[in-house]
Amino acid sequence: MPGLPTLAVVGATGAVGTVMCELLSSRKNLWGEIRLVASERSAGRTIVVRGEELTVRALSPEVFEGVDVAMFDVPDEVAAEWAPIATKYGAVAVDNSGAFRMDPDVPLVVPEINPGQVRSRPKGIIANANCTTLAMIVAIAPLHREYGLKELVLASYQAVSGAGQVGIDTLLGQIDKVSGDRALGSRSGDVRQAVGDDLGPFPAPLALNVVPWAGSLRDGGWSSEELKMRNESRKILGLPDLKVSATCVRVPVVTGHSVAVHAVFGTEVDAEGAREALRHAPGVILVDDPAAEEFPMPIDAVGTDPSWVGRIRRSLDDPRALDLFVTGDNLRKGAALNTAQIAELLAAELSR
């Protein structure tokens, strides 16, 4: 398809890469050639994109020849090595890993919030935020524009798919083990005994449990996921002094990260005014009718693009604060969709 930019999808066979390929088939077609790239062990597989069967290529420098935009969903260390290689071949790299998010020369872009930053890319790389931050920040940004954000206190409820396919397999395997015993969970240690050593990437059983930990250990007892929510929120919103405190919790949900938010603003807030701001915000769906038992929940948000927002209340003790609950599909807006949206901004730029 001459005249349209060439796209490479690196990590095309992974959980997020698979969703990227689905999005390329369902969203507006802005691309000419599409190249699917993965590790050597996945090379040769075929995936249908836009109705065309494409063969996956092994990752090598040559796959970036003639590529205009390269979407990466690979581990941090792979992205750190290969995104700069893609840029040397003239591609703009859109990276879903954590390798470049806090690099001051790499914009951290959420198209609903700061789309203009895609044009400022001195390294030829644009970063995608982590999935938990993305679910929350799309809802927080319109409230910040309305009231002026000063502080966030966050508690996440993160799905197992955030740890990849192994996280999903681990949870479902544990559910199989505990489902036949209705007495489980009534005595200390009985769930651990039933699950055994099959913990997968998690430090404790997730079936019949929640685990107040996600990520790796950092100074002061904070986890890497908690620091990501703080640092990335500051960068995306352009608020380097924003106060953020987060507690990240892994829950027995397959897909859909949720965040309970306590947000403090610079002016007095109004719950109905906040609902009105969110009702018209891009990338947000308002689900907020407790009287009808309508709440934003991951079982409803999974497979959809927006951040679902509800339980909006003005704080009982601070007229400048709001409490709300946000959930979103961590594989879509939390990863693949946001990456695709950034790439689409680039496609529009390159096609001018």
mmCIF file of C-alpha atoms in Angstrom:
data_model
loop_
_atom_site.group_PDB
_atom_site.id
_atom_site.type_symbol
_atom_site.label_atom_id
_atom_site.label_comp_id
_atom_site.label_asym_id
_atom_site.label_seq_id
_atom_site.Cartn_x
_atom_site.Cartn_y
_atom_site.Cartn_z
ATOM 1 C CA MET A 1 0.000 0.000 0.000
ATOM 2 C CA PRO A 2 2.276 2.816 -1.238
ATOM 3 C CA GLY A 3 2.338 6.130 0.597
ATOM 4 C CA LEU A 4 1.483 4.696 3.983
ATOM 5 C CA PRO A 5 4.171 4.200 6.642
ATOM 6 C CA THR A 6 5.664 0.798 7.458
ATOM 7 C CA LEU A 7 5.098 -0.611 10.937
ATOM 8 C CA ALA A 8 6.991 -3.262 12.884
ATOM 9 C CA VAL A 9 5.462 -5.019 15.896
ATOM 10 C CA VAL A 10 8.270 -6.356 18.073
ATOM 11 C CA GLY A 11 7.112 -8.988 20.541
ATOM 12 C CA ALA A 12 4.148 -9.823 18.331
ATOM 13 C CA THR A 13 3.532 -13.289 19.814
ATOM 14 C CA GLY A 14 3.354 -12.213 23.479
ATOM 15 C CA ALA A 15 0.184 -11.458 25.462
ATOM 16 C CA VAL A 16 0.300 -7.737 24.693
ATOM 17 C CA GLY A 17 1.700 -8.213 21.187
ATOM 18 C CA THR A 18 -1.254 -10.447 20.348
ATOM 19 C CA VAL A 19 -3.623 -7.667 21.399
ATOM 20 C CA MET A 20 -1.596 -5.208 19.298
ATOM 21 C CA CYS A 21 -2.195 -7.402 16.257
ATOM 22 C CA GLU A 22 -5.918 -7.571 17.034
ATOM 23 C CA LEU A 23 -6.066 -3.777 17.295
ATOM 24 C CA LEU A 24 -4.349 -3.385 13.944
ATOM 25 C CA SER A 25 -7.179 -5.419 12.440
ATOM 26 C CA SER A 26 -10.001 -3.555 14.216
ATOM 27 C CA ARG A 27 -8.861 0.077 14.195
ATOM 28 C CA LYS A 28 -8.587 2.478 11.265
ATOM 29 C CA ASN A 29 -5.971 1.254 8.802
ATOM 30 C CA LEU A 30 -3.111 3.766 8.753
ATOM 31 C CA TRP A 31 -0.315 1.424 7.752
ATOM 32 C CA GLY A 32 1.220 0.090 4.606
ATOM 33 C CA GLU A 33 3.436 -2.918 5.283
ATOM 34 C CA ILE A 34 3.234 -4.500 8.727
ATOM 35 C CA ARG A 35 6.106 -6.665 9.946
ATOM 36 C CA LEU A 36 5.703 -9.012 12.888
ATOM 37 C CA VAL A 37 8.866 -9.628 14.878
ATOM 38 C CA ALA A 38 9.627 -11.865 17.843
ATOM 39 C CA SER A 39 12.359 -14.045 19.316
ATOM 40 C CA GLU A 40 14.046 -16.789 17.324
ATOM 41 C CA ARG A 41 11.826 -19.471 18.899
ATOM 42 C CA SER A 42 8.672 -17.744 17.596
ATOM 43 C CA ALA A 43 10.008 -17.042 14.114
ATOM 44 C CA GLY A 44 8.045 -18.757 11.374
ATOM 45 C CA ARG A 45 4.709 -18.644 13.158
ATOM 46 C CA THR A 46 1.873 -17.035 11.243
ATOM 47 C CA ILE A 47 -0.611 -14.490 12.576
ATOM 48 C CA VAL A 48 -3.574 -12.996 10.724
ATOM 49 C CA VAL A 49 -3.525 -9.195 10.689
ATOM 50 C CA ARG A 50 -6.003 -7.142 8.638
ATOM 51 C CA GLY A 51 -7.155 -10.397 7.054
ATOM 52 C CA GLU A 52 -3.647 -11.204 5.815
ATOM 53 C CA GLU A 53 -1.558 -14.105 7.104
ATOM 54 C CA LEU A 54 1.821 -12.695 8.155
ATOM 55 C CA THR A 55 4.904 -14.724 9.044
ATOM 56 C CA VAL A 56 6.748 -13.742 12.202
ATOM 57 C CA ARG A 57 10.369 -12.747 11.642
ATOM 58 C CA ALA A 58 13.232 -13.251 14.080
ATOM 59 C CA LEU A 59 14.486 -10.103 15.776
ATOM 60 C CA SER A 60 17.550 -8.793 13.950
ATOM 61 C CA PRO A 61 18.819 -5.379 12.849
ATOM 62 C CA GLU A 62 17.749 -6.036 9.266
ATOM 63 C CA VAL A 63 14.041 -6.269 10.127
ATOM 64 C CA PHE A 64 14.054 -2.504 10.757
ATOM 65 C CA GLU A 65 15.226 -1.568 7.267
ATOM 66 C CA GLY A 66 12.551 0.675 5.760
ATOM 67 C CA VAL A 67 10.448 0.677 8.953
ATOM 68 C CA ASP A 68 8.919 4.026 9.953
ATOM 69 C CA VAL A 69 7.459 3.076 13.349
ATOM 70 C CA ALA A 70 8.337 0.123 15.586
ATOM 71 C CA MET A 71 6.056 -0.844 18.476
ATOM 72 C CA PHE A 72 7.933 -2.781 21.162
ATOM 73 C CA ASP A 73 6.456 -5.100 23.758
ATOM 74 C CA VAL A 74 9.487 -6.927 25.094
ATOM 75 C CA PRO A 75 11.315 -7.123 28.458
ATOM 76 C CA ASP A 76 13.149 -4.020 29.621
ATOM 77 C CA GLU A 77 16.595 -5.338 28.788
ATOM 78 C CA VAL A 78 15.556 -6.313 25.257
ATOM 79 C CA ALA A 79 13.971 -2.919 24.647
ATOM 80 C CA ALA A 80 17.035 -1.140 26.004
ATOM 81 C CA GLU A 81 19.190 -2.955 23.443
ATOM 82 C CA TRP A 82 16.911 -3.017 20.412
ATOM 83 C CA ALA A 83 14.908 0.229 20.456
ATOM 84 C CA PRO A 84 18.070 2.282 19.781
ATOM 85 C CA ILE A 85 18.925 -0.137 16.944
ATOM 86 C CA ALA A 86 15.508 0.511 15.396
ATOM 87 C CA THR A 87 16.089 4.257 15.575
ATOM 88 C CA LYS A 88 19.459 3.893 13.835
ATOM 89 C CA TYR A 89 17.553 2.430 10.882
ATOM 90 C CA GLY A 90 15.273 5.480 10.878
ATOM 91 C CA ALA A 91 12.288 4.107 12.781
ATOM 92 C CA VAL A 92 10.559 5.838 15.684
ATOM 93 C CA ALA A 93 10.398 3.334 18.540
ATOM 94 C CA VAL A 94 7.265 3.234 20.700
ATOM 95 C CA ASP A 95 8.246 1.204 23.737
ATOM 96 C CA ASN A 96 5.884 -0.484 26.178
ATOM 97 C CA SER A 97 8.636 -1.560 28.600
ATOM 98 C CA GLY A 98 9.998 0.379 31.556
ATOM 99 C CA ALA A 99 13.407 0.894 29.960
ATOM 100 C CA PHE A 100 12.953 4.513 28.886
ATOM 101 C CA ARG A 101 9.965 5.874 30.829
ATOM 102 C CA MET A 102 11.915 8.136 33.137
ATOM 103 C CA ASP A 103 14.575 9.161 30.610
ATOM 104 C CA PRO A 104 14.291 12.975 30.373
ATOM 105 C CA ASP A 105 14.924 12.768 26.617
ATOM 106 C CA VAL A 106 12.070 10.297 26.060
ATOM 107 C CA PRO A 107 8.474 11.571 26.209
ATOM 108 C CA LEU A 108 6.011 9.499 28.247
ATOM 109 C CA VAL A 109 2.820 9.847 26.238
ATOM 110 C CA VAL A 110 -0.859 9.213 26.911
ATOM 111 C CA PRO A 111 -2.671 10.496 23.794
ATOM 112 C CA GLU A 112 -5.737 11.676 25.741
ATOM 113 C CA ILE A 113 -3.478 13.834 27.950
ATOM 114 C CA ASN A 114 -0.257 14.973 26.258
ATOM 115 C CA PRO A 115 -0.360 14.037 22.550
ATOM 116 C CA GLY A 116 1.820 16.968 21.510
ATOM 117 C CA GLN A 117 4.819 15.417 23.230
ATOM 118 C CA VAL A 118 5.196 12.821 20.476
ATOM 119 C CA ARG A 119 6.895 15.556 18.430
ATOM 120 C CA SER A 120 9.650 16.011 21.026
ATOM 121 C CA ARG A 121 11.662 12.806 20.756
ATOM 122 C CA PRO A 122 15.395 13.589 20.636
ATOM 123 C CA LYS A 123 16.301 9.894 20.918
ATOM 124 C CA GLY A 124 13.662 8.774 18.441
ATOM 125 C CA ILE A 125 11.946 6.840 21.245
ATOM 126 C CA ILE A 126 8.535 7.367 22.854
ATOM 127 C CA ALA A 127 7.641 5.531 26.054
ATOM 128 C CA ASN A 128 4.356 3.993 27.110
ATOM 129 C CA ALA A 129 3.383 4.186 30.791
ATOM 130 C CA ASN A 130 2.898 1.114 32.943
ATOM 131 C CA CYS A 131 -0.526 -0.498 32.902
ATOM 132 C CA THR A 132 -1.622 0.471 36.422
ATOM 133 C CA THR A 133 -0.743 4.123 35.960
ATOM 134 C CA LEU A 134 -2.551 4.209 32.613
ATOM 135 C CA ALA A 135 -5.826 2.886 34.002
ATOM 136 C CA MET A 136 -5.823 5.638 36.619
ATOM 137 C CA ILE A 137 -4.244 8.632 34.887
ATOM 138 C CA VAL A 138 -6.782 8.876 32.044
ATOM 139 C CA ALA A 139 -9.447 9.568 34.677
ATOM 140 C CA ILE A 140 -7.299 11.822 36.848
ATOM 141 C CA ALA A 141 -6.177 14.176 34.051
ATOM 142 C CA PRO A 142 -9.603 15.776 33.389
ATOM 143 C CA LEU A 143 -10.075 16.282 37.133
ATOM 144 C CA HIS A 144 -6.647 17.905 37.317
ATOM 145 C CA ARG A 145 -7.621 20.291 34.525
ATOM 146 C CA GLU A 146 -10.802 21.162 36.407
ATOM 147 C CA TYR A 147 -9.496 21.494 39.956
ATOM 148 C CA GLY A 148 -5.669 21.473 39.993
ATOM 149 C CA LEU A 149 -4.254 18.236 41.425
ATOM 150 C CA LYS A 150 -2.012 18.393 44.495
ATOM 151 C CA GLU A 151 -1.833 14.879 45.939
ATOM 152 C CA LEU A 152 -2.740 11.252 45.191
ATOM 153 C CA VAL A 153 -3.142 8.377 47.640
ATOM 154 C CA LEU A 154 -3.586 5.171 45.636
ATOM 155 C CA ALA A 155 -4.343 1.516 46.300
ATOM 156 C CA SER A 156 -4.146 -0.760 43.274
ATOM 157 C CA TYR A 157 -5.922 -4.060 42.681
ATOM 158 C CA GLN A 158 -3.775 -5.613 39.964
ATOM 159 C CA ALA A 159 -4.778 -8.573 37.806
ATOM 160 C CA VAL A 160 -2.514 -11.569 37.325
ATOM 161 C CA SER A 161 -2.199 -10.955 33.565
ATOM 162 C CA GLY A 162 0.076 -8.053 34.517
ATOM 163 C CA ALA A 163 2.655 -10.767 35.176
ATOM 164 C CA GLY A 164 2.123 -12.279 31.715
ATOM 165 C CA GLN A 165 0.640 -15.594 30.638
ATOM 166 C CA VAL A 166 2.457 -17.361 33.469
ATOM 167 C CA GLY A 167 0.476 -15.236 35.925
ATOM 168 C CA ILE A 168 -2.826 -16.280 34.348
ATOM 169 C CA ASP A 169 -1.813 -19.946 34.250
ATOM 170 C CA THR A 170 -0.737 -19.807 37.895
ATOM 171 C CA LEU A 171 -4.028 -18.366 39.123
ATOM 172 C CA LEU A 172 -6.202 -20.745 37.099
ATOM 173 C CA GLY A 173 -4.117 -23.715 38.252
ATOM 174 C CA GLN A 174 -4.530 -22.642 41.868
ATOM 175 C CA ILE A 175 -8.283 -22.215 41.430
ATOM 176 C CA ASP A 176 -8.473 -25.801 40.178
ATOM 177 C CA LYS A 177 -6.685 -26.967 43.305
ATOM 178 C CA VAL A 178 -8.901 -25.125 45.807
ATOM 179 C CA SER A 179 -12.290 -25.343 44.116
ATOM 180 C CA GLY A 180 -13.257 -28.740 45.511
ATOM 181 C CA ASP A 181 -12.826 -27.933 49.212
ATOM 182 C CA ARG A 182 -15.407 -25.509 50.596
ATOM 183 C CA ALA A 183 -13.713 -25.404 53.982
ATOM 184 C CA LEU A 184 -10.564 -23.787 52.586
ATOM 185 C CA GLY A 185 -9.808 -20.333 53.885
ATOM 186 C CA SER A 186 -11.144 -21.069 57.358
ATOM 187 C CA ARG A 187 -7.794 -21.962 58.947
ATOM 188 C CA SER A 188 -4.387 -20.343 58.794
ATOM 189 C CA GLY A 189 -2.186 -22.165 56.324
ATOM 190 C CA ASP A 190 -4.870 -24.318 54.708
ATOM 191 C CA VAL A 191 -4.820 -22.433 51.392
ATOM 192 C CA ARG A 192 -1.026 -22.539 51.269
ATOM 193 C CA GLN A 193 -1.136 -26.275 51.872
ATOM 194 C CA ALA A 194 -3.730 -26.838 49.130
ATOM 195 C CA VAL A 195 -1.863 -24.732 46.581
ATOM 196 C CA GLY A 196 1.563 -26.128 47.421
ATOM 197 C CA ASP A 197 4.648 -24.717 45.773
ATOM 198 C CA ASP A 198 2.900 -23.627 42.576
ATOM 199 C CA LEU A 199 3.241 -19.869 43.204
ATOM 200 C CA GLY A 200 4.443 -18.885 39.744
ATOM 201 C CA PRO A 201 5.680 -15.264 39.689
ATOM 202 C CA PHE A 202 3.914 -14.374 42.956
ATOM 203 C CA PRO A 203 5.239 -14.515 46.533
ATOM 204 C CA ALA A 204 2.118 -16.212 47.935
ATOM 205 C CA PRO A 205 -1.056 -17.976 46.752
ATOM 206 C CA LEU A 206 -3.544 -15.794 44.908
ATOM 207 C CA ALA A 207 -6.532 -18.140 44.931
ATOM 208 C CA LEU A 208 -8.779 -17.135 47.873
ATOM 209 C CA ASN A 209 -6.256 -14.429 48.734
ATOM 210 C CA VAL A 210 -4.874 -10.987 47.950
ATOM 211 C CA VAL A 211 -1.159 -10.234 48.061
ATOM 212 C CA PRO A 212 -0.084 -6.685 49.038
ATOM 213 C CA TRP A 213 2.885 -6.740 46.716
ATOM 214 C CA ALA A 214 3.616 -6.209 43.026
ATOM 215 C CA GLY A 215 7.019 -5.567 41.506
ATOM 216 C CA SER A 216 10.467 -5.767 43.042
ATOM 217 C CA LEU A 217 11.855 -4.373 46.303
ATOM 218 C CA ARG A 218 13.167 -0.819 46.374
ATOM 219 C CA ASP A 219 14.558 1.417 49.120
ATOM 220 C CA GLY A 220 12.400 2.056 52.153
ATOM 221 C CA GLY A 221 10.248 -1.018 51.587
ATOM 222 C CA TRP A 222 8.535 0.430 48.502
ATOM 223 C CA SER A 223 7.947 -1.774 45.476
ATOM 224 C CA SER A 224 8.963 -0.884 41.945
ATOM 225 C CA GLU A 225 5.278 -0.821 40.897
ATOM 226 C CA GLU A 226 4.473 1.719 43.610
ATOM 227 C CA LEU A 227 7.329 3.980 42.565
ATOM 228 C CA LYS A 228 6.250 3.709 38.912
ATOM 229 C CA MET A 229 2.811 5.051 39.814
ATOM 230 C CA ARG A 230 4.412 8.002 41.582
ATOM 231 C CA ASN A 231 7.101 8.868 39.061
ATOM 232 C CA GLU A 232 5.070 8.264 35.906
ATOM 233 C CA SER A 233 2.061 10.242 37.164
ATOM 234 C CA ARG A 234 4.340 13.202 37.809
ATOM 235 C CA LYS A 235 5.885 13.022 34.347
ATOM 236 C CA ILE A 236 2.659 12.500 32.382
ATOM 237 C CA LEU A 237 0.836 15.349 34.131
ATOM 238 C CA GLY A 238 3.861 17.646 34.146
ATOM 239 C CA LEU A 239 3.719 17.936 37.951
ATOM 240 C CA PRO A 240 7.235 17.140 39.222
ATOM 241 C CA ASP A 241 6.329 17.932 42.849
ATOM 242 C CA LEU A 242 3.029 16.013 42.944
ATOM 243 C CA LYS A 243 2.653 14.098 46.217
ATOM 244 C CA VAL A 244 1.902 10.451 45.469
ATOM 245 C CA SER A 245 1.671 7.482 47.825
ATOM 246 C CA ALA A 246 0.716 4.091 46.402
ATOM 247 C CA THR A 247 0.138 0.590 47.744
ATOM 248 C CA CYS A 248 0.067 -2.060 45.017
ATOM 249 C CA VAL A 249 -1.951 -5.233 45.633
ATOM 250 C CA ARG A 250 -2.211 -8.341 43.438
ATOM 251 C CA VAL A 251 -5.728 -9.805 43.360
ATOM 252 C CA PRO A 252 -7.252 -13.007 41.887
ATOM 253 C CA VAL A 253 -8.540 -11.324 38.720
ATOM 254 C CA VAL A 254 -7.409 -12.506 35.288
ATOM 255 C CA THR A 255 -7.444 -9.192 33.406
ATOM 256 C CA GLY A 256 -8.269 -5.665 34.545
ATOM 257 C CA HIS A 257 -6.260 -3.465 36.887
ATOM 258 C CA SER A 258 -8.222 -1.304 39.333
ATOM 259 C CA VAL A 259 -7.191 1.625 41.515
ATOM 260 C CA ALA A 260 -8.878 3.184 44.527
ATOM 261 C CA VAL A 261 -7.991 6.879 44.375
ATOM 262 C CA HIS A 262 -7.949 9.607 47.023
ATOM 263 C CA ALA A 263 -7.147 12.812 45.129
ATOM 264 C CA VAL A 264 -6.540 16.176 46.798
ATOM 265 C CA PHE A 265 -6.905 19.314 44.693
ATOM 266 C CA GLY A 266 -6.024 22.981 45.001
ATOM 267 C CA THR A 267 -9.637 24.137 45.118
ATOM 268 C CA GLU A 268 -12.886 22.910 46.601
ATOM 269 C CA VAL A 269 -14.391 20.046 44.597
ATOM 270 C CA ASP A 270 -17.888 18.880 43.847
ATOM 271 C CA ALA A 271 -18.787 15.257 43.140
ATOM 272 C CA GLU A 272 -21.371 16.102 40.500
ATOM 273 C CA GLY A 273 -18.956 18.517 38.847
ATOM 274 C CA ALA A 274 -16.353 15.748 38.785
ATOM 275 C CA ARG A 275 -18.872 13.369 37.195
ATOM 276 C CA GLU A 276 -19.639 15.948 34.540
ATOM 277 C CA ALA A 277 -15.939 16.430 33.763
ATOM 278 C CA LEU A 278 -15.444 12.678 33.458
ATOM 279 C CA ARG A 279 -18.648 12.123 31.473
ATOM 280 C CA HIS A 280 -17.162 14.105 28.569
ATOM 281 C CA ALA A 281 -13.510 13.059 28.958
ATOM 282 C CA PRO A 282 -11.877 11.067 26.134
ATOM 283 C CA GLY A 283 -11.032 7.478 27.011
ATOM 284 C CA VAL A 284 -13.333 7.416 30.046
ATOM 285 C CA ILE A 285 -16.677 5.741 30.697
ATOM 286 C CA LEU A 286 -18.626 6.802 33.777
ATOM 287 C CA VAL A 287 -20.284 3.953 35.696
ATOM 288 C CA ASP A 288 -21.449 5.527 38.919
ATOM 289 C CA ASP A 289 -24.896 4.593 40.247
ATOM 290 C CA PRO A 290 -24.566 2.871 43.638
ATOM 291 C CA ALA A 291 -28.346 2.957 44.158
ATOM 292 C CA ALA A 292 -28.676 0.698 41.120
ATOM 293 C CA GLU A 293 -25.568 -1.287 42.146
ATOM 294 C CA GLU A 294 -23.671 -0.099 39.075
ATOM 295 C CA PHE A 295 -19.938 0.155 39.689
ATOM 296 C CA PRO A 296 -16.771 0.032 37.567
ATOM 297 C CA MET A 297 -15.469 -3.539 37.779
ATOM 298 C CA PRO A 298 -12.796 -5.476 35.878
ATOM 299 C CA ILE A 299 -15.196 -8.229 34.775
ATOM 300 C CA ASP A 300 -17.043 -5.582 32.771
ATOM 301 C CA ALA A 301 -14.076 -3.484 31.661
ATOM 302 C CA VAL A 302 -12.088 -6.437 30.270
ATOM 303 C CA GLY A 303 -11.938 -6.397 26.484
ATOM 304 C CA THR A 304 -12.929 -2.720 26.297
ATOM 305 C CA ASP A 305 -10.806 0.350 25.622
ATOM 306 C CA PRO A 306 -11.857 3.028 28.165
ATOM 307 C CA SER A 307 -11.027 3.505 31.812
ATOM 308 C CA TRP A 308 -14.212 2.807 33.764
ATOM 309 C CA VAL A 309 -14.735 5.266 36.635
ATOM 310 C CA GLY A 310 -17.219 5.416 39.496
ATOM 311 C CA ARG A 311 -17.786 5.547 43.274
ATOM 312 C CA ILE A 312 -17.125 9.286 43.038
ATOM 313 C CA ARG A 313 -17.500 10.985 46.426
ATOM 314 C CA ARG A 314 -16.300 14.211 47.960
ATOM 315 C CA SER A 315 -14.206 13.442 51.011
ATOM 316 C CA LEU A 316 -16.074 13.674 54.312
ATOM 317 C CA ASP A 317 -13.160 15.475 55.943
ATOM 318 C CA ASP A 318 -11.665 17.614 53.185
ATOM 319 C CA PRO A 319 -13.740 19.703 50.737
ATOM 320 C CA ARG A 320 -10.750 19.698 48.354
ATOM 321 C CA ALA A 321 -10.588 15.906 48.042
ATOM 322 C CA LEU A 322 -12.364 13.269 45.957
ATOM 323 C CA ASP A 323 -12.487 9.497 46.365
ATOM 324 C CA LEU A 324 -13.143 7.334 43.314
ATOM 325 C CA PHE A 325 -12.557 3.894 41.816
ATOM 326 C CA VAL A 326 -11.057 3.261 38.372
ATOM 327 C CA THR A 327 -10.641 0.039 36.412
ATOM 328 C CA GLY A 328 -9.407 -0.801 32.929
ATOM 329 C CA ASP A 329 -8.118 -3.637 30.772
ATOM 330 C CA ASN A 330 -4.394 -3.739 31.483
ATOM 331 C CA LEU A 331 -3.638 -5.506 28.189
ATOM 332 C CA ARG A 332 -5.538 -2.928 26.100
ATOM 333 C CA LYS A 333 -5.399 0.686 27.302
ATOM 334 C CA GLY A 334 -2.848 -0.398 29.876
ATOM 335 C CA ALA A 335 -0.461 -1.592 27.175
ATOM 336 C CA ALA A 336 -1.357 -2.440 23.575
ATOM 337 C CA LEU A 337 -3.974 0.239 22.922
ATOM 338 C CA ASN A 338 -1.954 3.142 24.292
ATOM 339 C CA THR A 339 1.047 1.973 22.262
ATOM 340 C CA ALA A 340 -1.117 1.738 19.144
ATOM 341 C CA GLN A 341 -2.597 5.185 19.773
ATOM 342 C CA ILE A 342 0.894 6.692 19.997
ATOM 343 C CA ALA A 343 1.859 4.919 16.778
ATOM 344 C CA GLU A 344 -1.264 6.320 15.103
ATOM 345 C CA LEU A 345 -0.213 9.855 16.055
ATOM 346 C CA LEU A 346 3.111 9.164 14.382
ATOM 347 C CA ALA A 347 1.405 7.694 11.313
ATOM 348 C CA ALA A 348 -0.629 10.887 10.932
ATOM 349 C CA GLU A 349 2.560 12.935 11.231
ATOM 350 C CA LEU A 350 4.461 10.822 8.722
ATOM 351 C CA SER A 351 1.615 10.830 6.213
ATOM 352 C CA ARG A 352 1.368 14.614 6.002
#
